[in-house]
Coordinates of C-alpha atoms and ligand atoms in Angstrom, one line a residue:
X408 CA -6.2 7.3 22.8
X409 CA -6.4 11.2 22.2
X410 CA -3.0 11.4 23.1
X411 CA -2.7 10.2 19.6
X412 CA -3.3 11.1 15.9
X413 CA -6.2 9.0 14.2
X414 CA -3.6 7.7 11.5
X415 CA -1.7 6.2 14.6
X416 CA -4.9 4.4 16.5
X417 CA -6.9 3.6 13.3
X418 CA -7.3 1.2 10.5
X419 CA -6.9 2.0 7.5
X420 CA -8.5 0.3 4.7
X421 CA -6.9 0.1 0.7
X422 CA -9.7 0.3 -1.9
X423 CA -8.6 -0.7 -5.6
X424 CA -11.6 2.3 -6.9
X425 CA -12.0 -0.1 -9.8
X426 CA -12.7 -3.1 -8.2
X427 CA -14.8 -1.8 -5.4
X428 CA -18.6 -1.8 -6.1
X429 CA -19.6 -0.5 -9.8
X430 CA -22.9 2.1 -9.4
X431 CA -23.1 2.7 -12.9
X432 CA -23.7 -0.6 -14.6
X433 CA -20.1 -0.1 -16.8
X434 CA -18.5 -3.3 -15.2
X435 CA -16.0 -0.6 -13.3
X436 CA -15.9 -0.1 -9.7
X437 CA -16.3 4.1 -9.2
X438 CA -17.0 6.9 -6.6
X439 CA -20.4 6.3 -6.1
X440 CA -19.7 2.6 -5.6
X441 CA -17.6 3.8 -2.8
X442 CA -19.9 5.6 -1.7
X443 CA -22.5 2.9 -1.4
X444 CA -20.3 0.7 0.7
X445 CA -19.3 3.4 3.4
X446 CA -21.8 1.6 6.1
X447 CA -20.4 -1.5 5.6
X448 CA -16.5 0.3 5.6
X449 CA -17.8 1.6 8.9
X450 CA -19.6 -1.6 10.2
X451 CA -15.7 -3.1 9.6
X452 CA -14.4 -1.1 11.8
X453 CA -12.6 1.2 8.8
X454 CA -10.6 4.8 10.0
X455 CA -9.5 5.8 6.8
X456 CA -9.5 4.4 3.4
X457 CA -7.0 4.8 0.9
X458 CA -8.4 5.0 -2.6
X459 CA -5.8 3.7 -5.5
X460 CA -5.8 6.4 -8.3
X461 CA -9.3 8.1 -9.5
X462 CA -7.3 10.9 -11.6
X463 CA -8.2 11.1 -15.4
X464 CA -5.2 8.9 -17.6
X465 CA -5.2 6.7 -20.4
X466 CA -5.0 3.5 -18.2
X467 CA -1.8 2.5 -19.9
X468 CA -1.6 1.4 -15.7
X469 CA -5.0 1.8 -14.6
X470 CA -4.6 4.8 -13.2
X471 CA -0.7 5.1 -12.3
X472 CA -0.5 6.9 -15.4
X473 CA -2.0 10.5 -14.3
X474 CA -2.9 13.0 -17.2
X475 CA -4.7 15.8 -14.7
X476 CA -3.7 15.5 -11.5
X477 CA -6.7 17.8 -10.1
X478 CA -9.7 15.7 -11.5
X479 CA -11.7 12.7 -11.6
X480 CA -11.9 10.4 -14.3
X481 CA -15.4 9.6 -15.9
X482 CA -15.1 6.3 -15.7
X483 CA -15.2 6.9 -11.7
X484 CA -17.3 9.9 -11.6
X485 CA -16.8 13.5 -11.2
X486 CA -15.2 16.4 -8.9
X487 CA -18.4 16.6 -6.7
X488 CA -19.1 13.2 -6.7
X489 CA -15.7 13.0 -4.8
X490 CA -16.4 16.4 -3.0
X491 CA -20.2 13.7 -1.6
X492 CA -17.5 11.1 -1.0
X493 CA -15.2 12.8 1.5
X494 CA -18.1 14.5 2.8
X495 CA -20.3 11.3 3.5
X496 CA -16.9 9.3 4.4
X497 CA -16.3 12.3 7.5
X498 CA -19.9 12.1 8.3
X499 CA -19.2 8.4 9.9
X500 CA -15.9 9.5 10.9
X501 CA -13.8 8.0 7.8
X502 CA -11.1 9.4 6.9
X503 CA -10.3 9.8 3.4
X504 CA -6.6 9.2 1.6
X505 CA -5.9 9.5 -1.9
X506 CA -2.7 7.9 -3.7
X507 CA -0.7 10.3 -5.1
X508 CA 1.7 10.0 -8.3
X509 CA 4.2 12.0 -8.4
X510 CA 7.1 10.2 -9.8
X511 CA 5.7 10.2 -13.5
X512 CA 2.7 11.5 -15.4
X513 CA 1.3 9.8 -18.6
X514 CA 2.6 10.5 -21.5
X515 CA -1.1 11.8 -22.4
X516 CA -0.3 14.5 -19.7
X517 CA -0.3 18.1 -21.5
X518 CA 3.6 18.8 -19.7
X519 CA 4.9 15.9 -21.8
X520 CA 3.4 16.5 -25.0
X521 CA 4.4 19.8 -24.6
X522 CA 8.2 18.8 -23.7
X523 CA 8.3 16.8 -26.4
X524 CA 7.3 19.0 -29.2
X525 CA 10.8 20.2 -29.1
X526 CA 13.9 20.4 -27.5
X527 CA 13.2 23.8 -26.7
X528 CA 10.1 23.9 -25.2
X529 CA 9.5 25.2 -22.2
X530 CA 8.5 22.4 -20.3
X531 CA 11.4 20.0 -22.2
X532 CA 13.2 20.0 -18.4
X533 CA 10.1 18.7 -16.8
X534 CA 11.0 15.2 -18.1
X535 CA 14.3 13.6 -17.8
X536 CA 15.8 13.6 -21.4
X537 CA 19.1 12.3 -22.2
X538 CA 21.3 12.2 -25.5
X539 CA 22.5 8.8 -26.5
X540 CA 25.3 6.6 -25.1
X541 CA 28.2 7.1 -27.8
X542 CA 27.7 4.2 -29.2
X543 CA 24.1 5.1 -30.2
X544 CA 22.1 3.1 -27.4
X545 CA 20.3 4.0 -24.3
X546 CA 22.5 6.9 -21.9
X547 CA 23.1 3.8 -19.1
X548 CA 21.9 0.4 -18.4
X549 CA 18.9 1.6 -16.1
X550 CA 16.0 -1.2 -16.5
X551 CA 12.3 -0.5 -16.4
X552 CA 10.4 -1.6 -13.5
X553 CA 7.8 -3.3 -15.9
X554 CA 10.8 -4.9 -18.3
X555 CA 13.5 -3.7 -20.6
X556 CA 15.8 -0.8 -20.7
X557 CA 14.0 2.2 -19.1
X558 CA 15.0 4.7 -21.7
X559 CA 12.8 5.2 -24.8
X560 CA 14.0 6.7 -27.7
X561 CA 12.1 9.6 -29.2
X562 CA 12.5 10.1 -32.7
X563 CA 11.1 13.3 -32.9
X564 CA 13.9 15.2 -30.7
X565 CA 16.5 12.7 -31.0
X566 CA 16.8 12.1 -27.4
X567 CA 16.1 9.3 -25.0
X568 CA 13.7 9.7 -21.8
X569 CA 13.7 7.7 -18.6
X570 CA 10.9 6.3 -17.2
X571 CA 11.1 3.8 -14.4
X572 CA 7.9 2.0 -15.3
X573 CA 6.3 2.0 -18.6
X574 CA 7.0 4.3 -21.7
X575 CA 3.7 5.4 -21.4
X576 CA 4.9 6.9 -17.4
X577 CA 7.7 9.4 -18.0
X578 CA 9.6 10.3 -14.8
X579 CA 9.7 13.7 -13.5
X580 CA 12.4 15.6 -13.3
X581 CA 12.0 16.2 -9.1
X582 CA 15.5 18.4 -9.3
X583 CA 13.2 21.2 -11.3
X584 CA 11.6 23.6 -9.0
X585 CA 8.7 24.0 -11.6
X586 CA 7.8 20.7 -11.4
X587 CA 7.9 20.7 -7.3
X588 CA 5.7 23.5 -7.3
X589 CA 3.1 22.1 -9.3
X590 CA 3.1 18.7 -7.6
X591 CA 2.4 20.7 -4.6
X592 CA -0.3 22.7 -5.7
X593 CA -2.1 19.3 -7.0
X594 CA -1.6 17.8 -3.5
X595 CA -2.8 21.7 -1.8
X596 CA -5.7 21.5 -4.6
X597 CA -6.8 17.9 -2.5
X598 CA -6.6 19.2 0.7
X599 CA -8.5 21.9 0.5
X600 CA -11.0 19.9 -0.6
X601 CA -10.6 18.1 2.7
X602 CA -8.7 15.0 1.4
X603 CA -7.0 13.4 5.0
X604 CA -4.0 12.5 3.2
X605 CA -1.5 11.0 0.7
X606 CA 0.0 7.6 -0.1
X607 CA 2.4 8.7 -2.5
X608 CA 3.3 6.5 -5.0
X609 CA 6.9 5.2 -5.4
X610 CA 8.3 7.8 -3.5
X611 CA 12.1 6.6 -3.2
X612 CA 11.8 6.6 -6.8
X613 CA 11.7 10.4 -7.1
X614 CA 15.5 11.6 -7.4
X615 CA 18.3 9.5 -10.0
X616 CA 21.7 9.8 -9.7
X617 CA 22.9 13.5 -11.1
X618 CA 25.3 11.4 -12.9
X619 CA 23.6 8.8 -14.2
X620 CA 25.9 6.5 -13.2
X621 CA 25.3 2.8 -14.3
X622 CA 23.3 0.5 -11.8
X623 CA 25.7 -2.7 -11.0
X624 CA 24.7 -6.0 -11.3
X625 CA 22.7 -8.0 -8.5
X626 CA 25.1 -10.9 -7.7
X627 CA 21.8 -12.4 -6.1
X628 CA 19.3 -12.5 -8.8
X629 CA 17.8 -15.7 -9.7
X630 CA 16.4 -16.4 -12.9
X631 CA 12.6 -16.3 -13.2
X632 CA 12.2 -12.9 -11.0
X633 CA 11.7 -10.2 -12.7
X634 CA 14.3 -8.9 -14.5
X635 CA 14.5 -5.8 -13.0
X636 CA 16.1 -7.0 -10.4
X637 CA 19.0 -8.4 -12.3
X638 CA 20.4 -5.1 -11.4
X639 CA 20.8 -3.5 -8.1
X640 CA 18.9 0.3 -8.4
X641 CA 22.0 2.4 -6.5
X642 CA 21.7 4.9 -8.4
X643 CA 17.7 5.3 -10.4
X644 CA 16.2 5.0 -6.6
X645 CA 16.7 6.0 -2.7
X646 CA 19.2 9.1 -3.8
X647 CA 20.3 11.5 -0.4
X648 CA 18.5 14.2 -2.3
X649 CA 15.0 13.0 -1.9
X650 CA 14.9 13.7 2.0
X651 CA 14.8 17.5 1.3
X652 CA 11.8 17.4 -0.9
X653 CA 10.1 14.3 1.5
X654 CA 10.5 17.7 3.8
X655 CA 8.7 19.4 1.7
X656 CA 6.1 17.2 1.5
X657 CA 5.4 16.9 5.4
X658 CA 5.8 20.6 5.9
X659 CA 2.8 21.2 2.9
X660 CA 0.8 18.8 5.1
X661 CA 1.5 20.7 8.5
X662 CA -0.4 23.7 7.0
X663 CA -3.0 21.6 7.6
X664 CA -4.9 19.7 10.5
X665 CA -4.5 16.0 11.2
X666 CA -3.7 15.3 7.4
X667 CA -1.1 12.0 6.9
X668 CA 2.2 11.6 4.6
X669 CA 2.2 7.9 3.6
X670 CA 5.4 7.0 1.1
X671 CA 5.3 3.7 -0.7
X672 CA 8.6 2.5 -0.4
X673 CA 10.1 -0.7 -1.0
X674 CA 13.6 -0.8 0.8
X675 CA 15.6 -2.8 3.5
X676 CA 14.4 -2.2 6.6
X677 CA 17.1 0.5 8.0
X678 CA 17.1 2.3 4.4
X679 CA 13.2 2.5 4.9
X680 CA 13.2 4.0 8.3
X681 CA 15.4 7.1 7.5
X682 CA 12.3 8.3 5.4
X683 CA 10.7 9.5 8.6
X684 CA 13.3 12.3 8.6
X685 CA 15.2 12.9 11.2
X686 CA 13.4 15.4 13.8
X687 CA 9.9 14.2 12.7
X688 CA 9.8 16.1 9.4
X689 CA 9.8 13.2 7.0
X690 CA 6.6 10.6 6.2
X691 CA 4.2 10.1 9.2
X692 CA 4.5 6.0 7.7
X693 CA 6.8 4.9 5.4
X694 CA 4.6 1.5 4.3
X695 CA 6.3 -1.6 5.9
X696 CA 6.1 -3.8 3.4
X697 CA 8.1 -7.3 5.8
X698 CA 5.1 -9.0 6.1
X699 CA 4.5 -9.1 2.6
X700 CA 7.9 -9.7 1.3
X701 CA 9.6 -12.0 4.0
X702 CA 8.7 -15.6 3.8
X703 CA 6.1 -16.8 6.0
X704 CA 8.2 -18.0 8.7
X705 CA 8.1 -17.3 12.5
X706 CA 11.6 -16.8 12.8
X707 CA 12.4 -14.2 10.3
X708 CA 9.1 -12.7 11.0
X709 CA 10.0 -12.4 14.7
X710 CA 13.2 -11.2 14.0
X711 CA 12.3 -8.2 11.3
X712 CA 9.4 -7.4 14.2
X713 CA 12.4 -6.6 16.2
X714 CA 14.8 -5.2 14.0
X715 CA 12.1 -2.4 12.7
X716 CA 11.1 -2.2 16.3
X717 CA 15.0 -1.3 17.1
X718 CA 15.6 1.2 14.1
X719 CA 12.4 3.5 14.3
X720 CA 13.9 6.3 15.0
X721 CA 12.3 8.3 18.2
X722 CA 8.3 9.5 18.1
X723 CA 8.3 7.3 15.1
X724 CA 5.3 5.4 14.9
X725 CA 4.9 1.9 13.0
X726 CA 2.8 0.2 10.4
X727 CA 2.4 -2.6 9.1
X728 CA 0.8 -3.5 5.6
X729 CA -0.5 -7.4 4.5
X730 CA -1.7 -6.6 0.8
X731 CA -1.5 -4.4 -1.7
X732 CA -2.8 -4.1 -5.5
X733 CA 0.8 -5.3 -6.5
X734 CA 1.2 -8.6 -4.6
X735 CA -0.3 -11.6 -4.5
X736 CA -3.3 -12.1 -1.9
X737 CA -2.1 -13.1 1.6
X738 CA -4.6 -15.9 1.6
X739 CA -3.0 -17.7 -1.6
X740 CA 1.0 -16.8 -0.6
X741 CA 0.5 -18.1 2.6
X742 CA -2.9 -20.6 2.5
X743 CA -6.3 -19.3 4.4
X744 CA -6.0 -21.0 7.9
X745 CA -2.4 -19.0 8.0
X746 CA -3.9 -16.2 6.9
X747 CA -6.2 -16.1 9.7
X748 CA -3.2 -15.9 11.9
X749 CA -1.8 -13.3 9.8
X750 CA -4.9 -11.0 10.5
X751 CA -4.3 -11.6 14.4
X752 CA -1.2 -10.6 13.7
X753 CA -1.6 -7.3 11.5
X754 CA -4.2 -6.3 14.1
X755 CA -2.2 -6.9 17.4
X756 CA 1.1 -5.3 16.3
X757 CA 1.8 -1.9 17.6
X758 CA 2.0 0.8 14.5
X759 CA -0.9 1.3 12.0
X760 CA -2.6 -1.6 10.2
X761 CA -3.4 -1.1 6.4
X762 CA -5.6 -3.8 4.8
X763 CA -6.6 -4.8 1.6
X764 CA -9.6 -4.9 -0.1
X765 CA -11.1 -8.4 0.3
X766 CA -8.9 -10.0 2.2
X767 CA -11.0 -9.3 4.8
X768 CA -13.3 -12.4 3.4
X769 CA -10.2 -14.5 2.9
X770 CA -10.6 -12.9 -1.1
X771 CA -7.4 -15.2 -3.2
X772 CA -5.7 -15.0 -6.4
X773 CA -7.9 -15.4 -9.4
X774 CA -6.7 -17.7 -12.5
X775 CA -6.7 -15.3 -15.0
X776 CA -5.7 -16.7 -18.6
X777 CA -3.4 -14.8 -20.5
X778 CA -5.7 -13.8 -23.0
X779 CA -7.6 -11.6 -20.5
X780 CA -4.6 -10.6 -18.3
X781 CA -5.1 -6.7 -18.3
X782 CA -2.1 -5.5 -16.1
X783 CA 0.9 -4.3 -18.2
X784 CA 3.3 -5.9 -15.7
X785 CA 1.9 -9.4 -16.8
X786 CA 1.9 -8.6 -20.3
X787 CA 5.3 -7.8 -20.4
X788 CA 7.1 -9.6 -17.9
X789 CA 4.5 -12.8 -17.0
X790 CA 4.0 -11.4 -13.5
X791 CA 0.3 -10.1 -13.8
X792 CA -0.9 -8.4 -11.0
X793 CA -4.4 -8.7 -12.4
X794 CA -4.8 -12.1 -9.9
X795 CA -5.4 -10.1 -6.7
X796 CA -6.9 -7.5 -8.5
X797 CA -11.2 -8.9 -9.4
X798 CA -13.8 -7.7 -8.3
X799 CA -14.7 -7.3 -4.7
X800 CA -17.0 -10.2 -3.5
X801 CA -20.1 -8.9 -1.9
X802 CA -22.5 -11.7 -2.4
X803 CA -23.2 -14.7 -4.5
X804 CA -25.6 -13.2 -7.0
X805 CA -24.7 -12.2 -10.2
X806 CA -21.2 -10.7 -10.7
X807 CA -20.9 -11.2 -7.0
X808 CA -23.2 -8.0 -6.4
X809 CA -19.9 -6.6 -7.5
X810 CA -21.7 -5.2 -11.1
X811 CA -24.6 -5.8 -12.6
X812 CA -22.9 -5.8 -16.1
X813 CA -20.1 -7.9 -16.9
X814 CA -16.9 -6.9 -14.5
X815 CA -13.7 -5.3 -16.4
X816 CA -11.6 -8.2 -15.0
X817 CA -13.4 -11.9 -13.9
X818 CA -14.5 -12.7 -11.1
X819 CA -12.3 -14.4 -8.4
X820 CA -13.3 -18.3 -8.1
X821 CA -15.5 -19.6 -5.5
X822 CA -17.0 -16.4 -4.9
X823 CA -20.1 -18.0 -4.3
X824 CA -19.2 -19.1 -0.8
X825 CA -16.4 -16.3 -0.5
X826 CA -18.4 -13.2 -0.3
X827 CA -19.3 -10.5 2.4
X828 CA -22.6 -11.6 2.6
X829 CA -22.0 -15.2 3.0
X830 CA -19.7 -14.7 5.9
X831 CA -21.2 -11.7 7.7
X832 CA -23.0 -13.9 9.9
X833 CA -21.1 -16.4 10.1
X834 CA -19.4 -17.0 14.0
X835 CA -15.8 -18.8 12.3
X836 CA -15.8 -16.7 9.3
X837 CA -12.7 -14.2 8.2
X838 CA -14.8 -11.2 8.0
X839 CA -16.0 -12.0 11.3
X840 CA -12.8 -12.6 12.7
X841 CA -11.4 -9.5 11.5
X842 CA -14.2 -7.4 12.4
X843 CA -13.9 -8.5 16.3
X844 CA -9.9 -8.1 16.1
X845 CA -10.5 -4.6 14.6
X846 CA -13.6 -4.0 16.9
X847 CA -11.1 -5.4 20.0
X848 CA -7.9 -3.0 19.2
X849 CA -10.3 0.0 18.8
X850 CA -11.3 -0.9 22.4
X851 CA -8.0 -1.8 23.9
X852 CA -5.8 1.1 24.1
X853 CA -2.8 -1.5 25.1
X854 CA -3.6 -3.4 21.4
X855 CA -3.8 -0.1 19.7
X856 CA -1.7 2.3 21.2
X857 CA 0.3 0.3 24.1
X858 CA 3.8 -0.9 24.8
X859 CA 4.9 -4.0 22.6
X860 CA 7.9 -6.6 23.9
X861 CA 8.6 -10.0 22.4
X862 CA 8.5 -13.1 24.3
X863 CA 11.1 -16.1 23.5
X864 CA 9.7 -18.8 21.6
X865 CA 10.9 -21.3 19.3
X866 CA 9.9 -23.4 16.6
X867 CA 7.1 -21.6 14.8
X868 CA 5.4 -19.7 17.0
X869 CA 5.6 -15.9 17.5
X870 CA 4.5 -14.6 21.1
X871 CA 4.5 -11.0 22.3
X872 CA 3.1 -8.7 25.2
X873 CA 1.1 -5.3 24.7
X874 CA 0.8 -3.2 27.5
X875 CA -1.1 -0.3 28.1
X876 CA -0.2 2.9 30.3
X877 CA -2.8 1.5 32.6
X878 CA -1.1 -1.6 33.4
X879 CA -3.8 -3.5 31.1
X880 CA -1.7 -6.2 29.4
X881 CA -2.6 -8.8 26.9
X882 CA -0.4 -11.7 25.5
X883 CA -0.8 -12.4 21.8
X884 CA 0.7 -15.9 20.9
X885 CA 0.6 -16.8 17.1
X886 CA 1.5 -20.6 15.5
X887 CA 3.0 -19.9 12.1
X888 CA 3.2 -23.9 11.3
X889 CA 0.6 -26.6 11.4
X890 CA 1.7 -28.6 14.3
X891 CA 0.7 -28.3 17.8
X892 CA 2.8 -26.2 20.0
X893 CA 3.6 -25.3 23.6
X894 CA 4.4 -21.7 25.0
X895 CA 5.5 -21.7 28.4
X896 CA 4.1 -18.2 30.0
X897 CA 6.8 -18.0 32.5
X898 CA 6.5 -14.8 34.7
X899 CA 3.0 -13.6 33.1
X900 CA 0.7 -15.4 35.4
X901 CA -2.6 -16.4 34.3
X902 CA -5.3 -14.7 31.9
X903 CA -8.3 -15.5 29.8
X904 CA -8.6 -15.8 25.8
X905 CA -10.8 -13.1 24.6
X906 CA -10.2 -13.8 20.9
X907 CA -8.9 -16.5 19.1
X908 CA -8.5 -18.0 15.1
X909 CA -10.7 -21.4 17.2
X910 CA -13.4 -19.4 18.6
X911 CA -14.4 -21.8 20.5
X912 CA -11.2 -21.0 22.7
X913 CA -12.4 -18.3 23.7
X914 CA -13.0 -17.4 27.6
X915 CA -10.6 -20.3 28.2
X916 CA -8.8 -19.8 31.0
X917 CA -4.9 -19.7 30.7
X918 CA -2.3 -20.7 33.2
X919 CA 1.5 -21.7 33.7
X920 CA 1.6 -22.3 29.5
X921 CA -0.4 -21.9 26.7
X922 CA -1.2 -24.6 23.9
X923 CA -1.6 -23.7 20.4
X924 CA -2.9 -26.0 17.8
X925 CA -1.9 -25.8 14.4
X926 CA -2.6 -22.5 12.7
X927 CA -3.7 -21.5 16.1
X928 CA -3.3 -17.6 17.1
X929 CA -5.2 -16.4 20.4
X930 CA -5.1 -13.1 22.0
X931 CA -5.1 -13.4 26.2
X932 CA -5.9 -11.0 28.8
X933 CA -3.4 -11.3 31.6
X934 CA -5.1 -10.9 35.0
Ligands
LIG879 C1 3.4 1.5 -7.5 C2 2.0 1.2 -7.7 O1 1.5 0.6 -6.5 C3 1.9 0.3 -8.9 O2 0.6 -0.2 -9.0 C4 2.2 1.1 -10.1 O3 2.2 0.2 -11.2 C5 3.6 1.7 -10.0 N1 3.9 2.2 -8.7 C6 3.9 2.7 -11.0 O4 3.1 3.9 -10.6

């Protein structure tokens, strides 16, 4: 696998920093909670992990809401406990990514207090400020992310500024040199100190419309989604101009060794792929969000495996993402013996896995009543995000070894039985299953870095081939319904299960066809 980068072979691993493992007794996950849980990380199988926002901010977004973009917040820890973190994390060969938030600052952040002092001030064109529509309202029908029009009036200056998420996260102006540079400096300031790389944050987000053209309507949208989407974003998102500064980005990061550009962008699937640039100078991985936002179904999944497998544009490399801080846990959209089959999935695909915290123990949505719902998203539109957000199960004691005071959000139900400790020895749990899929792919240069082509199938099952450079080949089949089904192998001879969602499957011997039960995924290695 050296003919590869490490963010191409390995795993990387999402860590919400506040849900982690709290070392300080403040019912907050933090630094040194990380810190504490880097043998298990490693024990997992973990290559990198991505740590959601540690920067100081007022937590109007826990954390997406940046007010020093070259710090640590207390409530995490400090500069050197970060400086110990990357520096134990390399020590057992982790690397270390840090989400990056460049789109908008707080409003706590010294540039916009500054830029709205006056209309004057010097840093007035860091922001995005607009004079009313003539008839007094907002400059164009542009909604916020998080509800409502995504202008906000300020008294003060008698102007209106944009800001795609809440009030309290003013966009950018990207089109201002000023503000380029010292976004870049931040992310140079993280290098140096040896961070391994960036997921940056809403990153088709960066550049609106020059004209701020109104957005039209989305003859789609169904009431009860978000009402965001009642509007199609053509002109607040995914603008031509933001390929020159994704450029920028990637060439910052080629001063530097082995460091990765990750974008978080939510877009169809040929929009998403023109983010890797076009001679390899855009995002090492624009996130692939299809297995997230498609429904669970083998067809559609089979057939956006394909299509993204058709579009990536040449030396591109893949990825593939299950979960994230802002969706719903795969084991409650899809049900926990699916789930399963979704981890065999993730971890057989060629192109770079990224998990989630937890759901490597099969962690689900939490019922959180509305009285405690935190998230900002569920207080303003009802679609909290605070569910797939609790604490990270470790154990059945108190707090779920998560805290020994009482966690910031509650903890997810069941943890009792759900926790890493509980299942770590246990021969059909999740965590077990994932660490021998993870533990398999490191191992299997075909799984990892090999060839991928789809086999037919029908109904609900999803089949494929991986194949290495040596020859080494393995068939990964994958039942998406509860029924029994039949895969006919064809040309591919016979092989041997080597992993399976039944372990007891495993070292069967496979020939002619394969069986699947229900919910049944198995990995085979063709003689
Ligand atoms: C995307 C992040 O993942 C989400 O958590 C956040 O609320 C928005 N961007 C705004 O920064």
């Amino acid at each position: 696998m050296r003919s590869h980068e490490w963010w191409q072979h390995g795993i990387i691993y999402q860590i919400y920093p506040r849900s982690f493992a709290d070392s300080n007794a403040d019912g907050v996950g933090d630094l040194r909670g990380i810190l504490g849980k880097l043998d298990y990380l490693s024990w997992l199988g973990t290559d990198a992990i991505w740590i959601s926002p540690i920067y100081p901010s007022p937590m109007a977004d826990f954390g997406y809401d940046v007010s020093n973009y070259t710090d640590i917040h207390p409530v995490f820890g400090t500069l050197d406990e970060m400086r110990e973190l990357i520096a134990a994390a390399h020590a057992r060969d982790i690397k270390v990514i840090l989400d990056f938030v460049p789109n908008h600052t707080s409003s706590e952040h010294p540039w916009f207090k500054e830029a709205r002092r006056s209309r004057n001030s010097e840093k007035r064109d860091y922001y995005l400020w607009h004079d009313p529509a003539p008839n007094g309202g907002p400059p164009n029908n542009w909604l916020s992310v998080f509800g409502g029009s995504a202008w906000e009036w300020d008294e003060e200056t008698g102007q209106y500024y944009y800001h795609a998420f809440l009030k309290e996260q003013p966009d950018l102006n990207w089109r201002n040199p000023r503000v380029r540079q010292q976004m870049y400096a931040a992310m140079r300031f993280w290098l140096e100190q040896g961070v391994d790389g960036f997921r940056v944050d809403v990153l088709w987000h960066l550049i609106k419309d020059a004209e701020w053209r109104d957005n039209p309507p989305n003859p789609d949208y169904v009431p009860g989604q978000a009402p965001y989407n009642q509007l199609i974003p053509a002109y607040s998102t995914d603008q031509p101009e933001i390929y020159p500064i994704v450029k920028e980005m990637r060439s910052l990061m080629n001063e530097f060794d082995e460091r990765v550009l990750i974008g978080e962008i939510y877009l169809p699937i040929r929009r998403l792929v023109s983010y890797y640039g076009t001679a390899g100078d855009g995002a090492h991985l624009p996130f692939n969000f299809q297995l997230i936002t498609l429904p669970w179904n083998a067809r559609q999944i089979a057939a956006a495996i394909g299509e993204y497998e058709g579009v990536l544009p040449p030396n591109a490399w893949p990825n593939w993402v299950l979960g994230n801080h802002d969706q719903p846990r795969v084991a409650s959209r899809i049900g926990l013996p699916q789930a399963r089959v979704a981890a065999v999935l993730l971890l057989t695909l060629r192109g770079t896995p990224t998990l989630y915290y937890g759901d490597e123990i099969g962690m689900r949505d939490s019922v959180i009543f509305p009285e405690a719902i935190r998230d900002p998203q569920g207080k303003n539109i009802g679609i909290s995000r605070d569910p797939a957000r609790t604490p990270m199960q470790w154990s059945s004691a108190t707090n779920a070894g998560f805290s020994t005071a009482e966690p910031w959000l509650p903890l997810g139900h069941g943890y009792e039985h759900c926790n890493v400790e509980g299942q770590t020895q246990a021969k059909d749990s999740m965590l077990t299953l994932y660490r021998r899929l993870i533990e398999l792919r490191r191992k299997e240069p075909a799984l990892c870095i090999g060839s991928y082509r789809p086999l037919v199938s029908g109904g609900d099952v999803i089949a494929f081939v991986r194949e290495a450079d040596t020859g080494n080949r393995f068939l990964v089949a994958l039942n998406l319904g509860p029924r029994p089904a039949l895969l006919p192998l064809d040309t591919l001879g016979t092989g041997q299960v080597v992993l399976a969602t039944e372990s007891r499957r495993e070292s069967e011997r496979v020939s002619g066809r394969l069986v699947l039960t229900g919910d049944d995924a198995v990995v085979v290695r063709l003689d």
